[in-house]
Coordinates of C-alpha atoms and ligand atoms in Angstrom, one line a residue:
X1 CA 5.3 -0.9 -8.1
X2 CA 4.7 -4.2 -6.5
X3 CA 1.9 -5.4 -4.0
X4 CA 2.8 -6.3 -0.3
X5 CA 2.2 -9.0 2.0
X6 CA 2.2 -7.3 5.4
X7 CA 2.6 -8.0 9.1
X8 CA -1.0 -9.5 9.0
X9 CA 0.5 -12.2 7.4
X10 CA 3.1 -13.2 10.6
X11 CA 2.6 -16.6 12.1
X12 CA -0.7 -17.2 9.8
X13 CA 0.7 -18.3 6.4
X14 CA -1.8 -20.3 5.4
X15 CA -0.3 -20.2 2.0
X16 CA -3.7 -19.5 0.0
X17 CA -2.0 -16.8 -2.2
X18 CA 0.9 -18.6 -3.8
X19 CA -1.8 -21.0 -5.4
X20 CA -3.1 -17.9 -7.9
X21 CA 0.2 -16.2 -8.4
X22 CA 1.0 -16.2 -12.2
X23 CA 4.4 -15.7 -11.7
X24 CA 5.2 -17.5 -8.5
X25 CA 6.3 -14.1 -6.3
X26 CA 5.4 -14.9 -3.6
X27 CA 8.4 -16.5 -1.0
X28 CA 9.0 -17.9 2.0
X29 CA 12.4 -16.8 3.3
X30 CA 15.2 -19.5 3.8
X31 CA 18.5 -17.7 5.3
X32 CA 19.9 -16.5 8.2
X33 CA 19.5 -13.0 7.9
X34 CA 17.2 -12.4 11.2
X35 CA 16.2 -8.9 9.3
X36 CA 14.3 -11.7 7.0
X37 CA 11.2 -12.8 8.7
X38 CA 10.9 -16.0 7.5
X39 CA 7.1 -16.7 9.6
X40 CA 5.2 -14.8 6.9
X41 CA 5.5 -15.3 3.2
X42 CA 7.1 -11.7 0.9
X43 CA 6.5 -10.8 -2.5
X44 CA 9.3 -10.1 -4.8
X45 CA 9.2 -6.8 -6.1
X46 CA 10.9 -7.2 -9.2
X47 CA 8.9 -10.5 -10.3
X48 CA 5.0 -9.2 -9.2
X49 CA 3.3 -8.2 -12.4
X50 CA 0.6 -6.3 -10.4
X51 CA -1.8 -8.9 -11.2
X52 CA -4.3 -8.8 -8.1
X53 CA -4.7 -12.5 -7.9
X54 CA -3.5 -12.7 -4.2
X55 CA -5.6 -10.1 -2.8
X56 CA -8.8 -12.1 -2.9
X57 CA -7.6 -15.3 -1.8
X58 CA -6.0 -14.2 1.2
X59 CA -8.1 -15.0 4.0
X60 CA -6.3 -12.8 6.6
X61 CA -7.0 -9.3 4.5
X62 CA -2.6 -9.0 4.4
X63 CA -1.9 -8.4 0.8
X64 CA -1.6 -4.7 -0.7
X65 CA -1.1 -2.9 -3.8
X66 CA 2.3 -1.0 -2.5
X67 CA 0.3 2.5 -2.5
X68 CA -2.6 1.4 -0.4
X69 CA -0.3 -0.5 2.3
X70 CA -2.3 0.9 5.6
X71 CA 0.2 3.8 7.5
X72 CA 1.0 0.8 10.2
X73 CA 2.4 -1.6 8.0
X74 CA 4.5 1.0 5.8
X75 CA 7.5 -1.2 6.7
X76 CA 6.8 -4.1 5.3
X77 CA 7.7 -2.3 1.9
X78 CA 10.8 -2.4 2.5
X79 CA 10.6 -5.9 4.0
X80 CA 9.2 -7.6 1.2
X81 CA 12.0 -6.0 -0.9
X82 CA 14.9 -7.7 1.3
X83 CA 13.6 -11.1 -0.8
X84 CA 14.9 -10.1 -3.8
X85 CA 17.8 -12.5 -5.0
X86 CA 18.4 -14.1 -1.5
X87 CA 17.9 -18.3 -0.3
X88 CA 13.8 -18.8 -0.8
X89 CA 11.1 -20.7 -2.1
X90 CA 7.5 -20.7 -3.3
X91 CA 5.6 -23.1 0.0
X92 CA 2.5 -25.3 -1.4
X93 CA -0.4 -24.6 0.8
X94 CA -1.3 -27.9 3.3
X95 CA -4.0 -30.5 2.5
X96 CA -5.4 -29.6 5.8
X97 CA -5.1 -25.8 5.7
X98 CA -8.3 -24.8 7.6
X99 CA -9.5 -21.4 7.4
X100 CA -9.7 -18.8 10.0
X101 CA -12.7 -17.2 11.7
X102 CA -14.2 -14.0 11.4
X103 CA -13.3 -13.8 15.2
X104 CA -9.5 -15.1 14.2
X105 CA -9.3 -12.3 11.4
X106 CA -10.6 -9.6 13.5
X107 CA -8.3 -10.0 16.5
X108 CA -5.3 -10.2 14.3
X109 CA -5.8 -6.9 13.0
X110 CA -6.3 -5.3 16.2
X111 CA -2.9 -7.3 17.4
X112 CA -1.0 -4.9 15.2
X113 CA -3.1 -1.7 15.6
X114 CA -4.9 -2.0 12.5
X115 CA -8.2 -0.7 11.6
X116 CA -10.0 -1.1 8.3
Ligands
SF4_1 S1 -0.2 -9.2 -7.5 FE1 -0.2 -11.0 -8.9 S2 1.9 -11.2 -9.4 FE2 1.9 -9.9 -7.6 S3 2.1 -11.3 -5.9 FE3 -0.1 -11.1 -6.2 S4 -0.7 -12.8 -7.6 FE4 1.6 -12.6 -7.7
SF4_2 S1 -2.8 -16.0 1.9 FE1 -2.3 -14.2 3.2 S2 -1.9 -15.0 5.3 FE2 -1.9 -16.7 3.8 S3 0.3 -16.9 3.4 FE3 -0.6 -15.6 1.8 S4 -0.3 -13.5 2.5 FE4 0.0 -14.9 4.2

């Protein structure tokens, strides 16, 4: 078992959760595989030592232990997987990283049809 980052993460990224990971998971993809988002960050399955670090830190609410990833991100499971082994790297969150809005937070989830 691994955690997730899901869709909630796309286009956001602002990199909070690879400052607490242990183990340094968590990826941002570098190939040319287009099945490879490379606009959201994916934890490797293999490496994750089901710490729970991430899940606080993220500011957008995107990071799940695998069993509770919500019904519309079920995908992403698979998604995170397609990291394992391939051309990535652990990104260093920005200096001026500012953080989002309650407003911000609540509209992405209802961008991808999710409701806590
Ligand atoms: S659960 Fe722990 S080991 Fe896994 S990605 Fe999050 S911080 Fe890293
Ligand atoms: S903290 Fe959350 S939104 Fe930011 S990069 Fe990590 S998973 Fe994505």
């Amino acid at each position: 078992m691994a955690y997730v980052i899901t869709k909630l993460c796309l286009d956001c990224m602002d990199i909070a959760c690879t400052q607490v990971c242990p183990v340094d998971c968590i990826y941002q993809y570098q190939g040319d595989d287009s099945s490879i988002p490379k606009n959201q960050l994916l934890i490797d399955p293999d490496e994750c030592i089901d710490c729970n670090a991430c899940v606080p830190e993220c500011p957008w609410g995107a990071i799940f232990e695998e069993e509770m990833v919500p019904d519309v991100f079920k995908e992403d499971t698979e998604i995170n997987a397609r990291v394992v082994g391939k051309l990535r790297f652990v990104p260093t969150r920005p200096d001026n990283q500012k953080m989002p809005t309650p407003e911000e937070i609540k509209a992405n989830k209802k961008k991808w049809g999710y409701e806590e």
